[in-house]
Short mmCIF file of C-alpha atoms in Angstrom, two decimals:
data_model
loop_
_atom_site.label_atom_id
_atom_site.label_comp_id
_atom_site.label_asym_id
_atom_site.label_seq_id
_atom_site.Cartn_x
_atom_site.Cartn_y
_atom_site.Cartn_z
CA HIS A 1 -4.42 26.63 -11.44
CA ASP A 2 -2.83 29.58 -10.83
CA CYS A 3 1.33 29.35 -9.97
CA THR A 4 2.35 32.37 -8.44
CA ARG A 5 -0.63 31.43 -5.35
CA PHE A 6 2.10 30.66 -3.69
CA SER A 7 3.72 34.71 -2.72
CA GLU A 8 6.82 33.26 -1.27
CA PHE A 9 8.09 32.44 -4.74
CA THR A 10 6.61 34.90 -6.43
CA ALA A 11 9.10 37.92 -5.48
CA ALA A 12 12.34 35.47 -6.68
CA PRO A 13 12.44 36.68 -10.85
CA ALA A 14 15.59 35.26 -10.72
CA VAL A 15 15.07 31.13 -10.68
CA VAL A 16 13.50 32.24 -14.18
CA HIS A 17 15.43 34.97 -15.92
CA TYR A 18 18.85 31.79 -14.73
CA SER A 19 16.29 29.17 -16.23
CA LEU A 20 16.03 31.57 -20.12
CA ARG A 21 20.14 31.52 -20.61
CA ASP A 22 20.21 27.54 -20.58
CA MET A 23 19.08 25.14 -23.46
CA SER A 24 17.34 23.21 -21.75
CA ARG A 25 15.78 22.79 -18.08
CA THR A 26 12.45 21.53 -16.46
CA LEU A 27 10.28 23.37 -14.85
CA PHE A 28 7.97 23.58 -11.96
CA CYS A 29 4.30 25.17 -10.40
CA PRO A 30 3.77 24.37 -7.05
CA ALA A 31 0.35 24.67 -6.80
CA SER A 32 -0.78 22.05 -9.99
CA HIS A 33 1.86 19.66 -9.45
CA LEU A 34 3.10 20.12 -12.99
CA TRP A 35 6.71 19.99 -14.37
CA ALA A 36 7.70 21.84 -18.16
CA ARG A 37 10.41 21.12 -20.10
CA LEU A 38 12.54 23.60 -21.78
CA ARG A 39 14.19 23.58 -25.28
CA ARG A 40 15.28 26.60 -27.02
CA ALA A 41 13.39 26.80 -30.22
CA PRO A 42 13.94 29.07 -33.24
CA ALA A 43 12.94 33.11 -32.54
CA GLY A 44 9.93 34.54 -33.15
CA GLY A 45 9.59 37.72 -34.75
CA ALA A 46 9.14 39.02 -38.66
CA GLY A 47 8.89 42.05 -40.33
CA LEU A 48 9.45 44.65 -38.56
CA VAL A 49 8.21 43.03 -35.83
CA ALA A 50 12.18 42.12 -32.89
CA ALA A 51 12.78 38.53 -32.53
CA ARG A 52 12.17 37.39 -29.73
CA SER A 53 13.87 33.63 -27.55
CA ALA A 54 11.32 31.52 -27.66
CA TRP A 55 10.34 27.82 -26.68
CA ARG A 56 9.04 24.31 -27.60
CA VAL A 57 8.48 22.98 -23.48
CA GLU A 58 6.86 19.97 -22.32
CA VAL A 59 3.87 19.93 -18.87
CA GLY A 60 3.21 16.85 -17.53
CA LEU A 61 2.39 15.27 -14.20
CA THR A 62 4.94 14.69 -10.60
CA VAL A 63 4.87 12.41 -8.82
CA HIS A 64 2.71 14.82 -6.79
CA ALA A 65 0.12 14.80 -9.00
CA LEU A 66 -0.15 11.02 -10.17
CA GLU A 67 -0.31 10.37 -6.18
CA ASP A 68 -4.25 11.56 -6.72
CA ILE A 69 -4.52 9.57 -9.85
CA GLY A 70 -5.84 6.32 -10.84
CA ASP A 71 -6.62 4.14 -13.87
CA VAL A 72 -6.77 6.68 -16.73
CA ILE A 73 -10.22 5.02 -18.69
CA ALA A 74 -10.22 8.45 -21.20
CA VAL A 75 -8.56 11.96 -22.65
CA GLY A 76 -10.96 14.81 -22.82
CA HIS A 77 -9.70 17.59 -24.81
CA GLY A 78 -9.66 20.96 -24.10
CA PRO A 79 -11.65 24.18 -26.66
CA THR A 80 -8.10 25.06 -28.65
CA ALA A 81 -7.33 22.86 -31.33
CA PRO A 82 -3.18 22.28 -32.15
CA GLY A 83 -2.05 25.92 -34.20
CA ASN A 84 -3.89 28.07 -31.69
CA ARG A 85 -3.35 30.41 -29.01
CA VAL A 86 -3.91 29.72 -25.77
CA GLU A 87 -3.15 31.62 -22.26
CA ALA A 88 -2.32 30.46 -19.25
CA GLY A 89 -5.01 29.36 -17.58
CA ALA A 90 -6.68 27.89 -20.26
CA ALA A 91 -7.48 24.14 -19.83
CA LEU A 92 -5.62 21.85 -21.90
CA LEU A 93 -7.58 17.75 -21.00
CA THR A 94 -8.99 16.31 -19.05
CA LEU A 95 -7.44 12.53 -17.62
CA ASP A 96 -10.48 10.43 -16.67
CA TRP A 97 -9.89 8.21 -14.42
CA GLU A 98 -10.72 5.28 -12.29
CA ALA A 99 -9.78 2.80 -9.38
CA HIS A 100 -10.86 0.99 -6.61
CA ARG A 101 -10.60 1.32 -2.22
CA VAL A 102 -11.37 -1.47 0.18
CA SER A 103 -15.83 -0.85 1.17
CA THR A 104 -16.20 -3.88 3.47
CA ALA A 105 -15.10 -6.65 5.13
CA ASP A 106 -17.24 -9.58 6.19
CA GLU A 107 -17.53 -11.63 9.03
CA LEU A 108 -15.39 -14.51 7.19
CA TYR A 109 -12.97 -11.64 6.00
CA HIS A 110 -13.80 -11.28 2.31
CA THR A 111 -12.67 -7.68 1.03
CA GLN A 112 -15.35 -6.52 -1.03
CA TRP A 113 -14.49 -3.76 -3.79
CA ALA A 114 -16.28 0.00 -4.14
CA LEU A 115 -14.92 1.83 -7.15
CA VAL A 116 -13.94 5.40 -7.13
CA GLU A 117 -14.58 7.51 -10.16
CA GLY A 118 -12.66 11.47 -10.41
CA ALA A 119 -10.83 13.72 -13.42
CA HIS A 120 -7.90 15.12 -13.77
CA PRO A 121 -7.31 18.43 -15.72
CA LEU A 122 -4.25 19.73 -17.52
CA HIS A 123 -4.80 23.39 -17.56
CA SER A 124 -1.62 25.66 -19.31
CA PRO A 125 1.13 27.51 -16.88
CA PHE A 126 1.46 30.56 -19.40
CA GLY A 127 -0.20 31.46 -22.48
CA GLY A 128 1.76 30.01 -25.88
CA THR A 129 0.55 28.14 -28.90
CA LEU A 130 -0.33 24.62 -28.68
CA LEU A 131 1.47 22.52 -30.69
CA GLY A 132 -0.36 18.94 -29.70
CA LEU A 133 -2.11 17.28 -27.17
CA CYS A 134 -0.43 13.46 -25.63
CA SER A 135 -3.29 10.21 -27.43
CA ASP A 136 -5.38 7.66 -25.50
CA ASP A 137 -2.58 4.48 -25.39
CA ASP A 138 0.01 7.74 -23.54
CA ALA A 139 -2.21 9.07 -21.01
CA ARG A 140 -3.24 5.19 -20.12
CA ARG A 141 0.34 4.77 -19.73
CA LEU A 142 0.15 8.02 -17.48
CA GLY A 143 3.76 8.18 -15.66
CA PRO A 144 6.57 11.12 -14.01
CA GLU A 145 7.65 11.60 -17.99
CA THR A 146 4.87 11.21 -20.09
CA VAL A 147 4.35 14.67 -21.69
CA LEU A 148 -0.03 15.79 -21.79
CA ALA A 149 0.93 19.43 -23.58
CA THR A 150 3.71 20.65 -25.61
CA LEU A 151 3.60 24.30 -26.55
CA HIS A 152 5.99 27.14 -27.91
CA VAL A 153 6.27 29.96 -26.00
CA ASP A 154 8.31 33.47 -25.84
CA ARG A 155 9.60 34.86 -23.42
CA PRO A 156 7.90 36.60 -21.97
CA GLY A 157 5.20 34.57 -21.69
CA LEU A 158 7.78 32.35 -19.78
CA ALA A 159 8.80 34.74 -17.54
CA ALA A 160 5.46 35.76 -16.42
CA SER A 161 4.72 31.92 -15.36
CA GLN A 162 6.44 32.00 -12.39
CA LEU A 163 7.06 28.10 -12.29
CA VAL A 164 10.23 27.40 -9.70
CA GLY A 165 13.45 25.15 -10.07
CA GLU A 166 13.04 21.25 -8.61
CA ALA A 167 14.41 22.93 -5.54
CA GLN A 168 11.86 25.45 -4.32
CA TYR A 169 8.74 22.98 -5.69
CA LEU A 170 10.30 20.05 -3.53
CA ALA A 171 10.91 23.15 -0.45
CA ALA A 172 7.23 23.82 -1.24
CA VAL A 173 5.23 20.94 -1.06
CA ARG A 174 7.67 19.06 1.69
CA GLY A 175 5.89 18.81 3.86
CA VAL A 176 1.80 18.69 1.81
CA PRO A 177 0.04 15.30 3.30
CA PRO A 178 0.47 12.79 0.22
CA GLY A 179 -1.87 12.08 -2.42
CA ARG A 180 -5.33 10.09 -2.63
CA PHE A 181 -2.91 6.92 -3.33
CA GLY A 182 0.32 8.13 -2.06
CA ARG A 183 1.85 5.48 0.66
CA GLU A 184 -0.06 6.25 4.09
CA SER A 185 -3.75 6.24 1.60
CA THR A 186 -5.92 3.20 2.39
CA LEU A 187 -7.78 3.31 -1.24
CA HIS A 188 -6.42 -0.05 -3.17
CA GLU A 189 -3.57 1.54 -5.14
CA GLN A 190 -4.35 -0.11 -8.80
CA HIS A 191 -2.84 1.63 -11.14
CA SER A 192 1.50 2.41 -10.62
CA ILE A 193 3.17 5.79 -10.40
CA GLY A 194 6.34 5.40 -11.28
CA GLY A 195 9.54 7.50 -10.52
CA HIS A 196 11.11 8.25 -8.00
CA ARG A 197 10.25 9.78 -4.52
CA ALA A 198 12.86 12.47 -3.22
CA ASP A 199 12.71 13.19 1.20
#
């Protein structure tokens, strides 16, 4: 998913530059509904290479993204193993999930359920070094605070990501309909999405 898809944000580099001054900050990708929690890390560079600012970045999914995910039953890791470099847009992992919905009801109002299955991919919003991925147990307890991936990202990689602040993210999704497990969904909620919604 390309975080630059929303053109109204691509001309606002000040959002990213402001975040680079903070020791800890959370940014968002409107296109894929993920959050990235930044914490300053030791600057990279050695020998004749000038040190560059760097961040340890934890990546997870917002409540909006969780509205499209049922009970996670398996996690498929991408082709890149921790300790190696990933490019922006690279597949980090896939969350396989299942849920149930009302299929039919007979004349006695006996409810019958149908199984719904799906897979939700997580792509890296920037290039960097992959430090770790969540475990199956963590993914099965998926919520808005669950860290799915951790990366080491330097200043150029972060600046190129075009992530936005919380206010801009909320403005971007304000008119977006809820997901299949959202408040207006007809699917039966067999999972917990946790967190809170900013109305």
